[in-house]
Amino acid sequence: MRIKQAEFVTSAVKKHQYPELGLPEVAFVGRSNVGKSSIINAITNRRKLAKVSNTPGRTRLVNFFNINGGAMLVDLPGYGYAKISKTEQAAWGKIIEDYILQSPFLKRFVLLVDARHKPTADDVAMLDYFRYYQKDVLVVGTKLDKLKRNDIRKNEKIIRETLGLAPEEKVIFYSAMTRENLQQVIDTVFAGILPEDE
């Protein structure tokens, strides 16, 4: 599967601001410093499509990107950044929750976790939330390049156990620096959503 076209459509905080193109949506979510913008830019092969910031927690909107004219990639606000106020955290949580509950086109979540570390309580809570609403979820471990090769299997086991993943549920480790496993991420993220020959 190839991503031939990726365009920013709009940013939103309320349902009436969501685009009404009727395209299936894949939403990316994760902690503020997990590398969400970097993986979106790599998938779309657009260096600055999603804004990368040295300051975590800068994405405060739901950002919609049109992929190949056949699907929407949705960038959700990052969670778990300690240096913002409780009020801001609650506001961001409400934005995410509203999108999850109100978007009729949402087909899949991509939950990003740091491949180097045990998932946080926020990561576990987010996955439990998706499960409660019976959403399709793919777990992607970022920052693979910073992980020693002999630690990959051990860390995947920790991530699986912490998140309570079944054997058939996939975890893909990926590096934005080296782009290792990028094609596998693209194929899995858009499987059943975009045509295979894209």
Backbone as a chain_set.jsonl record, in Angstrom:
{"seq": "MRIKQAEFVTSAVKKHQYPELGLPEVAFVGRSNVGKSSIINAITNRRKLAKVSNTPGRTRLVNFFNINGGAMLVDLPGYGYAKISKTEQAAWGKIIEDYILQSPFLKRFVLLVDARHKPTADDVAMLDYFRYYQKDVLVVGTKLDKLKRNDIRKNEKIIRETLGLAPEEKVIFYSAMTRENLQQVIDTVFAGILPEDE", "coords": {"N": [[0.842, -1.187, 0.0], [0.554, 2.191, -0.874], [1.045, 5.555, 0.128], [-0.054, 8.1, -1.609], [-0.992, 10.651, -1.591], [-1.501, 13.285, 0.681], [-3.232, 15.521, 2.606], [-3.789, 18.36, 4.628], [-6.897, 18.936, 6.167], [-8.718, 20.127, 8.102], [-8.907, 21.656, 11.405], [-10.399, 20.888, 14.543], [-12.619, 21.243, 17.386], [-15.143, 20.726, 18.145], [-18.092, 18.767, 17.3], [-19.58, 19.85, 15.137], [-17.629, 21.01, 13.678], [-16.184, 19.016, 12.502], [-14.994, 17.46, 9.492], [-17.195, 16.744, 6.756], [-16.957, 14.603, 4.875], [-17.462, 11.971, 4.723], [-15.592, 9.935, 4.829], [-13.764, 6.998, 5.914], [-12.189, 6.943, 9.148], [-9.012, 6.989, 10.756], [-7.618, 7.207, 13.84], [-4.945, 8.718, 15.569], [-3.371, 8.432, 18.677], [-1.761, 9.219, 21.781], [0.759, 9.584, 24.386], [2.018, 12.884, 25.127], [4.729, 13.178, 24.441], [5.423, 11.115, 22.739], [6.003, 10.956, 20.072], [4.146, 11.385, 18.047], [3.533, 13.258, 15.966], [5.797, 12.925, 14.363], [5.572, 10.268, 13.391], [3.239, 10.451, 11.92], [4.036, 12.254, 9.924], [5.98, 10.668, 8.683], [4.492, 8.471, 7.737], [2.866, 9.739, 5.852], [4.735, 10.772, 4.216], [5.397, 13.434, 4.251], [7.174, 16.046, 5.348], [6.464, 18.147, 7.044], [3.776, 17.986, 7.574], [2.266, 17.277, 9.885], [2.76, 19.173, 12.756], [5.836, 19.209, 14.359], [6.995, 19.529, 17.592], [9.342, 20.781, 19.994], [8.378, 21.063, 22.452], [6.393, 19.148, 24.406], [2.877, 18.357, 24.227], [1.645, 20.269, 22.633], [-0.277, 19.978, 20.657], [-3.532, 20.809, 20.486], [-5.9, 20.458, 19.301], [-8.259, 18.57, 17.306], [-6.971, 17.229, 14.52], [-7.457, 16.844, 11.075], [-6.526, 14.871, 8.304], [-6.535, 14.264, 4.859], [-6.158, 11.241, 3.246], [-4.941, 9.847, 0.387], [-7.334, 10.486, -0.799], [-9.217, 8.764, 0.121], [-9.48, 8.158, 2.801], [-9.403, 9.33, 6.218], [-6.822, 10.532, 8.236], [-6.532, 11.048, 11.587], [-5.37, 13.261, 13.932], [-5.104, 13.252, 17.268], [-5.232, 15.188, 20.356], [-2.339, 15.022, 22.457], [-1.858, 13.2, 25.52], [-1.283, 13.236, 29.132], [0.79, 15.022, 29.754], [2.726, 16.479, 32.134], [3.214, 19.146, 32.796], [1.124, 20.851, 32.28], [-1.899, 22.49, 33.29], [-4.42, 21.079, 35.487], [-6.921, 21.805, 34.628], [-6.529, 22.312, 31.893], [-5.742, 19.723, 31.119], [-8.125, 18.342, 31.591], [-9.772, 19.607, 29.733], [-8.568, 18.867, 27.304], [-8.959, 16.134, 27.469], [-11.724, 16.039, 27.281], [-12.087, 16.906, 24.636], [-10.954, 14.747, 23.218], [-12.634, 12.659, 24.105], [-15.159, 13.532, 23.181], [-14.735, 13.388, 20.423], [-14.303, 10.605, 20.071], [-16.805, 9.573, 20.805], [-18.587, 10.881, 19.121], [-17.875, 10.94, 16.413], [-19.007, 9.605, 13.447], [-17.582, 8.193, 11.612], [-15.342, 6.948, 12.504], [-13.021, 4.375, 12.432], [-10.733, 3.026, 13.36], [-8.246, 2.983, 15.956], [-4.923, 4.107, 16.511], [-2.786, 3.414, 18.903], [-0.139, 4.931, 20.355], [2.805, 4.035, 21.985], [5.749, 4.344, 24.01], [8.398, 2.469, 22.996], [10.526, 1.87, 24.603], [9.81, 1.783, 27.237], [7.738, 0.655, 29.996], [4.246, 0.736, 29.464], [2.328, 3.592, 30.494], [0.059, 4.463, 33.192], [-1.842, 6.12, 32.051], [-1.737, 5.284, 29.361], [-2.738, 2.671, 29.608], [-5.289, 3.219, 30.606], [-6.37, 4.611, 28.424], [-6.419, 2.615, 26.434], [-8.171, 0.8, 27.661], [-10.442, 2.347, 27.609], [-10.976, 2.52, 24.86], [-11.541, -0.161, 24.399], [-13.824, -0.489, 25.942], [-15.676, 0.883, 24.438], [-15.618, -0.715, 22.283], [-13.776, -0.406, 20.149], [-11.625, -0.75, 17.32], [-8.204, -1.324, 17.712], [-4.799, -0.586, 17.126], [-1.603, -1.16, 18.375], [1.32, 0.705, 18.473], [4.72, 0.767, 19.002], [6.915, 3.339, 19.562], [10.111, 4.955, 18.763], [11.998, 2.956, 18.296], [14.637, 2.892, 17.409], [16.116, 3.693, 19.573], [16.282, 1.591, 21.187], [17.947, -1.255, 22.443], [18.891, -4.063, 20.461], [18.707, -6.618, 21.619], [16.843, -6.18, 23.532], [14.364, -5.888, 22.458], [12.426, -8.005, 22.203], [11.935, -8.54, 24.894], [10.919, -6.08, 25.796], [8.619, -5.86, 24.226], [7.121, -7.931, 25.333], [6.686, -6.909, 27.923], [5.129, -4.651, 27.299], [2.904, -5.891, 26.112], [1.918, -7.412, 28.271], [1.37, -5.412, 30.179], [-0.6, -3.879, 28.91], [-2.456, -5.804, 28.559], [-2.812, -7.339, 26.208], [-4.132, -9.597, 23.813], [-2.82, -12.66, 22.309], [-3.265, -12.546, 19.529], [-3.449, -9.867, 18.992], [-1.836, -7.18, 17.485], [1.436, -5.773, 17.955], [3.467, -3.302, 16.812], [6.772, -2.357, 16.427], [8.443, 0.672, 15.819], [10.541, 3.074, 14.125], [10.999, 6.502, 13.84], [13.297, 7.751, 13.146], [14.965, 5.957, 11.638], [13.078, 4.863, 10.05], [12.395, 2.226, 10.191], [10.304, -0.555, 9.781], [8.276, 0.981, 8.713], [6.663, 0.557, 6.387], [5.205, -1.675, 7.179], [3.724, -0.57, 9.272], [2.13, 1.301, 7.837], [0.676, -0.445, 6.112], [-0.746, -1.97, 7.992], [-2.136, -0.076, 9.535], [-3.929, 1.016, 7.67], [-5.242, -1.184, 6.696], [-7.99, -2.772, 5.242], [-9.243, -0.38, 5.047], [-8.129, 1.455, 3.186], [-7.683, 0.691, -0.301], [-5.793, -2.231, -1.184], [-4.023, -2.001, -3.336], [-3.217, 0.566, -3.324]], "CA": [[0.0, 0.0, 0.0], [1.353, 3.419, -0.95], [0.369, 6.814, 0.399], [0.305, 8.962, -2.729], [-1.463, 12.021, -1.377], [-1.911, 13.581, 2.049], [-3.499, 16.947, 2.707], [-4.485, 18.856, 5.809], [-8.27, 19.323, 5.851], [-9.206, 21.112, 9.068], [-8.768, 21.394, 12.83], [-11.713, 20.996, 15.17], [-12.793, 20.892, 18.79], [-16.551, 20.358, 18.301], [-18.599, 17.9, 16.241], [-20.021, 20.595, 13.952], [-16.438, 21.425, 12.927], [-15.592, 17.857, 11.838], [-15.287, 17.431, 8.055], [-18.326, 15.878, 6.404], [-16.62, 13.96, 3.608], [-17.938, 10.588, 4.765], [-14.472, 9.0, 4.663], [-13.387, 6.285, 7.141], [-11.165, 7.664, 9.902], [-8.062, 6.301, 11.627], [-7.175, 8.233, 14.785], [-3.68, 8.489, 16.279], [-3.414, 8.984, 20.022], [-0.646, 8.777, 22.613], [1.293, 10.596, 25.288], [2.462, 14.098, 24.44], [6.121, 13.102, 23.971], [5.637, 9.77, 22.184], [6.446, 11.052, 18.679], [2.963, 11.24, 17.19], [3.692, 14.062, 14.746], [6.862, 12.336, 13.542], [5.095, 9.079, 12.702], [2.266, 10.91, 10.919], [4.804, 12.807, 8.808], [6.639, 9.568, 7.989], [3.462, 7.707, 7.018], [2.375, 10.527, 4.725], [5.908, 11.217, 3.459], [5.35, 14.901, 4.236], [8.03, 16.369, 6.503], [5.887, 19.142, 7.95], [2.309, 17.919, 7.553], [1.926, 17.438, 11.302], [3.799, 20.019, 13.344], [6.662, 18.604, 15.392], [7.42, 20.555, 18.547], [10.232, 20.356, 21.071], [7.603, 21.165, 23.684], [5.266, 18.226, 24.371], [1.566, 18.861, 24.617], [1.268, 21.456, 21.864], [-1.475, 19.703, 19.864], [-4.705, 21.05, 21.327], [-7.06, 20.32, 18.442], [-8.375, 17.352, 16.515], [-6.521, 17.6, 13.18], [-7.877, 15.884, 10.062], [-5.728, 14.832, 7.086], [-7.092, 13.4, 3.821], [-5.139, 10.304, 2.759], [-5.258, 9.221, -0.91], [-8.712, 10.773, -1.169], [-10.097, 7.661, 0.496], [-9.547, 7.969, 4.251], [-8.93, 10.442, 7.051], [-5.935, 10.292, 9.362], [-6.945, 12.027, 12.586], [-4.351, 13.482, 14.966], [-5.766, 13.67, 18.496], [-4.342, 15.818, 21.333], [-1.589, 14.131, 23.322], [-2.282, 13.21, 26.926], [-0.292, 12.859, 30.136], [1.902, 15.955, 29.926], [2.6, 16.896, 33.535], [3.427, 20.576, 33.023], [-0.055, 21.664, 31.999], [-2.807, 22.51, 34.429], [-5.477, 20.07, 35.54], [-8.024, 22.32, 33.811], [-6.171, 22.037, 30.496], [-5.802, 18.273, 30.919], [-9.541, 17.972, 31.517], [-10.297, 20.133, 28.473], [-8.077, 18.024, 26.229], [-9.646, 14.857, 27.617], [-13.09, 16.224, 26.76], [-11.98, 16.961, 23.179], [-10.742, 13.368, 22.758], [-13.842, 11.89, 24.391], [-16.212, 13.968, 22.256], [-14.451, 12.837, 19.095], [-14.531, 9.155, 20.112], [-18.227, 9.275, 20.935], [-19.445, 11.585, 18.185], [-17.531, 10.797, 14.999], [-19.636, 8.401, 12.9], [-16.733, 7.567, 10.6], [-14.161, 6.402, 13.164], [-12.881, 2.932, 12.192], [-9.596, 2.397, 14.047], [-7.308, 3.799, 16.713], [-3.524, 3.717, 16.617], [-2.295, 3.839, 20.214], [1.319, 5.007, 20.348], [3.488, 3.927, 23.272], [7.213, 4.391, 23.901], [8.876, 1.084, 22.988], [11.598, 1.685, 25.584], [9.319, 1.788, 28.607], [6.449, 0.069, 30.34], [3.16, 1.708, 29.256], [1.906, 4.333, 31.677], [-1.345, 4.292, 33.603], [-2.645, 6.818, 31.038], [-1.821, 4.405, 28.197], [-3.638, 1.571, 29.957], [-6.64, 3.783, 30.704], [-6.831, 4.932, 27.074], [-6.763, 1.362, 25.764], [-9.4, 0.298, 28.308], [-11.53, 3.202, 27.126], [-11.291, 2.059, 23.511], [-12.161, -1.481, 24.506], [-15.175, -0.311, 26.48], [-16.524, 1.287, 23.311], [-15.438, -1.755, 21.26], [-13.071, 0.173, 19.013], [-10.473, -1.467, 16.777], [-6.992, -0.619, 18.141], [-3.468, -1.089, 16.798], [-0.578, -0.586, 19.258], [2.616, 0.924, 17.822], [5.788, 1.216, 19.894], [7.788, 4.289, 18.871], [11.499, 5.14, 19.218], [12.68, 1.664, 18.198], [16.075, 3.103, 17.204], [16.756, 3.929, 20.868], [16.169, 0.344, 21.949], [18.944, -2.257, 22.083], [18.266, -5.17, 19.722], [18.392, -7.766, 22.482], [15.772, -5.8, 24.456], [13.109, -5.72, 21.732], [11.448, -9.04, 22.57], [11.593, -8.351, 26.313], [10.055, -4.903, 25.93], [7.307, -6.179, 23.655], [6.435, -8.755, 26.326], [6.245, -5.997, 28.987], [4.031, -3.841, 26.754], [1.737, -6.763, 25.953], [1.387, -7.779, 29.59], [0.838, -4.216, 30.835], [-1.825, -3.477, 28.228], [-3.386, -6.93, 28.533], [-3.1, -7.671, 24.82], [-4.262, -11.004, 23.441], [-1.755, -13.055, 21.378], [-3.564, -12.171, 18.141], [-3.403, -8.418, 18.841], [-0.511, -6.803, 17.006], [2.246, -4.648, 18.42], [4.518, -3.033, 15.831], [7.794, -1.407, 16.867], [8.739, 1.538, 14.681], [11.471, 4.175, 14.367], [10.876, 7.66, 12.961], [14.651, 8.129, 12.723], [15.443, 5.053, 10.594], [11.888, 4.418, 9.307], [12.262, 0.772, 10.266], [8.932, -1.076, 9.883], [7.31, 1.978, 8.258], [5.68, -0.023, 5.468], [4.32, -2.54, 7.973], [2.792, 0.326, 9.97], [1.174, 1.818, 6.856], [-0.2, -1.53, 5.663], [-1.615, -2.406, 9.087], [-2.997, 1.047, 9.915], [-4.978, 1.248, 6.679], [-5.801, -2.458, 6.228], [-9.447, -2.794, 5.232], [-9.742, 1.001, 4.955], [-7.71, 1.86, 1.86], [-7.436, -0.464, -1.176], [-4.441, -2.805, -1.07], [-3.157, -1.602, -4.441], [-2.822, 1.97, -3.191]], "C": [[0.886, 1.25, 0.0], [0.48, 4.627, -0.649], [0.837, 7.798, -0.67], [-0.031, 10.423, -2.467], [-1.906, 12.183, 0.071], [-2.058, 15.092, 2.185], [-4.202, 17.274, 4.015], [-5.868, 19.34, 5.391], [-8.755, 20.411, 6.801], [-8.8, 20.717, 10.486], [-10.116, 21.635, 13.488], [-11.625, 20.743, 16.661], [-14.225, 20.419, 19.059], [-17.024, 19.547, 17.097], [-18.973, 18.669, 14.983], [-18.848, 21.097, 13.11], [-15.772, 20.256, 12.214], [-15.921, 17.904, 10.34], [-16.393, 16.424, 7.745], [-18.105, 15.244, 5.034], [-17.069, 12.504, 3.567], [-16.848, 9.55, 4.603], [-14.181, 8.284, 5.982], [-12.195, 6.951, 7.804], [-10.319, 6.724, 10.751], [-7.447, 7.363, 12.533], [-5.909, 7.804, 15.512], [-3.741, 9.178, 17.633], [-2.243, 8.433, 20.828], [-0.208, 9.895, 23.539], [1.928, 11.729, 24.491], [3.865, 13.989, 23.851], [6.434, 11.785, 23.264], [6.073, 9.796, 20.72], [5.322, 10.925, 17.676], [3.105, 12.013, 15.872], [4.726, 13.446, 13.809], [6.368, 11.123, 12.768], [4.052, 9.447, 11.642], [2.989, 11.466, 9.701], [5.498, 11.706, 8.006], [5.642, 8.766, 7.16], [3.028, 8.436, 5.748], [3.495, 11.004, 3.799], [5.883, 12.736, 3.232], [6.048, 15.393, 5.497], [7.363, 17.296, 7.508], [4.361, 19.115, 7.949], [1.758, 18.082, 8.963], [3.079, 18.188, 11.961], [4.512, 19.3, 14.48], [7.178, 19.709, 16.296], [8.383, 19.965, 19.56], [9.529, 20.418, 22.422], [6.409, 20.221, 23.61], [3.963, 18.925, 24.739], [1.094, 20.061, 23.827], [0.011, 21.234, 21.022], [-2.702, 19.822, 20.756], [-6.0, 20.892, 20.551], [-7.111, 18.923, 17.859], [-8.071, 17.749, 15.07], [-6.828, 16.484, 12.186], [-7.019, 16.014, 8.81], [-6.356, 13.839, 6.112], [-5.971, 12.558, 3.227], [-5.64, 9.615, 1.495], [-6.696, 9.481, -1.358], [-9.7, 9.723, -0.713], [-10.23, 7.422, 1.983], [-9.063, 9.231, 4.948], [-7.979, 9.906, 8.112], [-6.227, 11.417, 10.354], [-5.907, 12.079, 13.709], [-5.048, 14.056, 16.2], [-4.776, 14.32, 19.466], [-3.622, 14.779, 22.188], [-2.046, 14.254, 24.767], [-1.089, 12.963, 27.841], [0.869, 13.809, 30.314], [1.753, 16.675, 31.259], [2.621, 18.414, 33.73], [2.252, 21.46, 32.599], [-1.016, 21.543, 33.17], [-3.84, 21.396, 34.341], [-6.663, 20.505, 34.67], [-7.773, 22.05, 32.337], [-6.243, 20.546, 30.195], [-7.245, 17.81, 30.755], [-10.152, 18.421, 30.199], [-9.854, 19.276, 27.301], [-8.766, 16.662, 26.257], [-11.053, 14.919, 27.06], [-13.09, 16.261, 25.234], [-11.837, 15.559, 22.606], [-12.022, 12.548, 22.932], [-14.974, 12.255, 23.428], [-15.995, 13.386, 20.871], [-14.768, 11.343, 19.062], [-16.024, 8.83, 20.066], [-19.068, 9.835, 19.798], [-19.076, 11.435, 16.713], [-18.126, 9.506, 14.444], [-18.734, 7.614, 11.96], [-15.487, 6.902, 11.194], [-14.11, 4.877, 13.019], [-11.787, 2.273, 13.038], [-8.813, 3.439, 14.827], [-5.904, 3.231, 16.571], [-3.028, 4.302, 17.93], [-0.774, 3.775, 20.207], [1.854, 4.929, 21.769], [4.986, 3.965, 23.01], [7.753, 2.973, 24.046], [9.916, 0.812, 24.066], [11.074, 1.432, 26.991], [8.007, 1.024, 28.769], [5.36, 1.114, 30.098], [2.705, 2.334, 30.562], [0.457, 3.996, 32.03], [-2.277, 4.983, 32.617], [-2.82, 5.969, 29.781], [-2.824, 3.278, 28.435], [-5.081, 2.061, 29.994], [-7.211, 4.087, 29.322], [-7.242, 3.664, 26.326], [-8.03, 0.754, 26.355], [-10.622, 1.067, 27.821], [-11.963, 2.762, 25.727], [-12.013, 0.714, 23.548], [-13.602, -1.38, 24.995], [-16.148, 0.05, 25.359], [-16.322, 0.399, 22.084], [-14.823, -1.193, 19.979], [-11.895, -0.711, 18.607], [-9.208, -0.665, 17.103], [-5.742, -1.344, 17.654], [-2.473, -0.394, 17.717], [0.741, -0.495, 18.489], [3.593, 1.453, 18.862], [6.754, 2.097, 19.135], [9.206, 4.257, 19.455], [12.275, 3.82, 19.267], [14.191, 1.828, 18.078], [16.83, 3.311, 18.514], [16.737, 2.697, 21.765], [17.253, -0.632, 21.489], [18.239, -3.474, 21.466], [17.869, -6.326, 20.631], [17.328, -7.437, 23.524], [14.396, -5.75, 23.786], [12.059, -6.724, 22.181], [10.985, -8.878, 24.018], [10.633, -7.179, 26.487], [8.675, -5.131, 25.323], [6.48, -7.0, 24.641], [5.878, -7.87, 27.46], [5.051, -5.173, 28.525], [2.763, -4.673, 26.627], [1.094, -7.084, 27.302], [0.733, -6.578, 30.276], [-0.494, -3.792, 30.228], [-2.863, -4.601, 28.167], [-3.785, -7.336, 27.13], [-3.186, -9.179, 24.614], [-3.178, -11.351, 22.423], [-1.995, -12.604, 19.942], [-3.532, -10.66, 17.909], [-1.975, -7.973, 18.525], [0.112, -5.677, 17.816], [3.365, -4.487, 17.398], [5.486, -2.021, 16.429], [8.304, -0.641, 15.649], [9.716, 2.646, 15.088], [11.246, 5.288, 13.352], [12.246, 8.07, 12.412], [15.116, 7.28, 11.541], [14.344, 4.595, 9.652], [11.759, 2.893, 9.253], [10.81, 0.395, 10.548], [7.867, -0.078, 9.424], [6.243, 1.369, 7.355], [4.703, -0.937, 6.199], [3.287, -1.704, 8.733], [1.716, 0.818, 9.006], [0.172, 0.742, 6.457], [-1.202, -1.93, 6.738], [-2.601, -1.315, 9.489], [-4.188, 1.17, 8.969], [-5.579, -0.031, 6.103], [-7.324, -2.439, 6.341], [-10.074, -1.417, 5.122], [-9.387, 1.618, 3.613], [-7.474, 0.605, 1.0], [-5.991, -0.929, -1.099], [-3.502, -2.289, -2.161], [-2.797, -0.121, -4.407], [-1.318, 2.051, -2.943]], "O": [[1.841, 1.35, 0.771], [-0.661, 4.72, -1.1], [1.974, 8.27, -0.641], [0.574, 11.322, -3.051], [-2.599, 11.326, 0.619], [-1.124, 15.845, 1.912], [-5.098, 16.551, 4.45], [-6.013, 20.056, 4.4], [-9.155, 21.489, 6.363], [-8.4, 19.579, 10.731], [-10.887, 22.487, 13.045], [-10.684, 20.113, 17.145], [-14.489, 19.786, 20.081], [-16.44, 19.624, 16.016], [-18.715, 18.199, 13.874], [-19.033, 21.55, 11.981], [-14.877, 20.473, 11.397], [-17.007, 18.341, 9.962], [-16.504, 15.386, 8.396], [-18.955, 15.337, 4.149], [-17.059, 11.875, 2.509], [-17.137, 8.399, 4.275], [-14.327, 8.875, 7.051], [-11.3, 7.46, 7.129], [-10.828, 5.795, 11.378], [-6.826, 8.31, 12.051], [-5.808, 6.681, 16.007], [-4.11, 10.348, 17.734], [-1.787, 7.315, 20.588], [-0.731, 11.008, 23.487], [2.322, 11.556, 23.337], [4.162, 14.647, 22.854], [7.595, 11.383, 23.2], [6.473, 8.764, 20.181], [5.522, 10.413, 16.574], [2.829, 11.478, 14.798], [4.541, 13.45, 12.592], [6.712, 10.964, 11.597], [3.993, 8.819, 10.585], [2.602, 11.183, 8.567], [5.594, 11.799, 6.782], [5.92, 8.422, 6.011], [2.846, 7.818, 4.699], [3.237, 11.568, 2.735], [6.286, 13.24, 2.183], [5.553, 15.172, 6.602], [7.666, 17.237, 8.7], [3.724, 20.113, 8.285], [0.89, 18.92, 9.207], [4.244, 17.862, 11.738], [3.885, 18.842, 15.436], [7.729, 20.704, 15.826], [8.264, 18.801, 19.942], [10.028, 19.888, 23.414], [5.491, 20.464, 22.827], [3.945, 19.928, 25.452], [0.229, 20.803, 24.293], [-0.693, 22.192, 20.705], [-2.886, 19.025, 21.676], [-7.079, 21.16, 21.078], [-6.13, 18.18, 17.91], [-8.821, 18.514, 14.463], [-6.499, 15.322, 12.425], [-6.803, 17.117, 8.308], [-6.674, 12.71, 6.487], [-4.962, 13.088, 2.763], [-6.636, 8.891, 1.523], [-7.214, 8.762, -2.212], [-10.871, 9.756, -1.089], [-11.014, 6.568, 2.399], [-8.404, 10.081, 4.35], [-8.295, 8.94, 8.805], [-6.175, 12.595, 10.0], [-5.61, 11.069, 14.347], [-5.52, 15.192, 16.187], [-3.583, 14.024, 19.399], [-4.215, 13.78, 22.595], [-2.559, 15.294, 25.181], [-0.024, 12.537, 27.393], [1.852, 13.452, 30.963], [0.777, 17.391, 31.484], [2.1, 18.914, 34.727], [2.377, 22.684, 32.566], [-0.942, 20.592, 33.948], [-4.098, 20.845, 33.27], [-7.326, 19.671, 34.052], [-8.669, 21.618, 31.612], [-6.744, 20.144, 29.145], [-7.55, 16.989, 29.89], [-10.958, 17.702, 29.609], [-10.646, 18.984, 26.405], [-9.112, 16.106, 25.215], [-11.525, 13.967, 26.439], [-13.992, 15.71, 24.603], [-12.505, 15.209, 21.632], [-12.441, 11.834, 22.02], [-15.665, 11.373, 22.919], [-16.94, 12.944, 20.219], [-15.423, 10.866, 18.136], [-16.444, 7.912, 19.361], [-20.155, 9.323, 19.529], [-19.882, 11.769, 15.845], [-17.788, 8.422, 14.918], [-19.072, 6.501, 11.556], [-14.668, 6.354, 10.456], [-15.035, 4.176, 13.428], [-11.898, 1.1, 13.393], [-8.721, 4.603, 14.435], [-5.722, 2.014, 16.517], [-2.868, 5.515, 18.064], [-0.19, 2.7, 20.07], [1.411, 5.667, 22.65], [5.436, 3.651, 21.908], [7.588, 2.346, 25.093], [10.166, -0.343, 24.409], [11.803, 0.925, 27.844], [7.277, 0.785, 27.807], [5.529, 2.269, 30.487], [2.698, 1.684, 31.608], [-0.257, 3.34, 31.271], [-3.38, 4.498, 32.364], [-3.904, 5.928, 29.199], [-3.649, 2.973, 27.574], [-5.984, 1.402, 29.478], [-8.393, 3.851, 29.07], [-8.281, 3.635, 25.667], [-8.873, 0.246, 25.616], [-11.699, 0.499, 27.644], [-13.155, 2.646, 25.442], [-12.975, 0.491, 22.813], [-14.484, -2.095, 24.52], [-17.288, -0.413, 25.333], [-16.792, 0.713, 20.99], [-15.291, -1.471, 18.875], [-11.254, -1.338, 19.45], [-9.139, 0.529, 16.812], [-5.642, -2.566, 17.758], [-2.493, 0.832, 17.832], [1.217, -1.482, 17.928], [3.331, 2.46, 19.52], [7.356, 1.652, 18.158], [9.465, 3.63, 20.483], [13.095, 3.597, 20.158], [14.946, 0.999, 18.586], [18.046, 3.126, 18.564], [17.119, 2.749, 22.934], [17.456, -0.817, 20.289], [17.148, -3.86, 21.886], [16.821, -6.942, 20.44], [16.945, -8.3, 24.313], [13.38, -5.59, 24.463], [10.933, -6.346, 22.503], [9.808, -9.053, 24.331], [9.657, -7.269, 27.231], [7.674, -4.648, 25.853], [5.275, -6.788, 24.769], [4.743, -8.058, 27.9], [4.078, -5.011, 29.261], [1.677, -4.219, 26.988], [-0.128, -7.031, 27.446], [-0.331, -6.708, 30.882], [-1.409, -3.392, 30.947], [-4.007, -4.377, 27.772], [-4.95, -7.642, 26.875], [-2.401, -9.939, 25.181], [-2.663, -10.464, 21.743], [-1.046, -12.312, 19.215], [-3.583, -10.211, 16.764], [-1.029, -8.348, 19.218], [-0.568, -4.767, 18.291], [4.123, -5.424, 17.148], [5.074, -0.954, 16.883], [8.562, -1.22, 14.594], [9.722, 3.096, 16.234], [11.296, 5.051, 12.145], [12.337, 8.666, 11.339], [15.607, 7.818, 10.549], [14.613, 4.019, 8.598], [11.092, 2.348, 8.374], [10.171, 0.955, 11.44], [6.684, -0.264, 9.71], [5.053, 1.632, 7.533], [3.515, -0.969, 5.877], [2.119, -2.083, 8.826], [0.527, 0.76, 9.318], [-1.035, 0.98, 6.462], [-2.366, -2.197, 6.44], [-3.77, -1.597, 9.753], [-5.316, 1.401, 9.405], [-6.339, 0.02, 5.136], [-7.876, -2.131, 7.398], [-11.298, -1.291, 5.105], [-10.234, 2.235, 2.967], [-7.101, -0.439, 1.534], [-5.075, -0.118, -0.966], [-2.301, -2.155, -1.923], [-2.161, 0.395, -5.326], [-0.773, 3.145, -2.801]]}, "num_chains": 1, "name": "protein.A"}
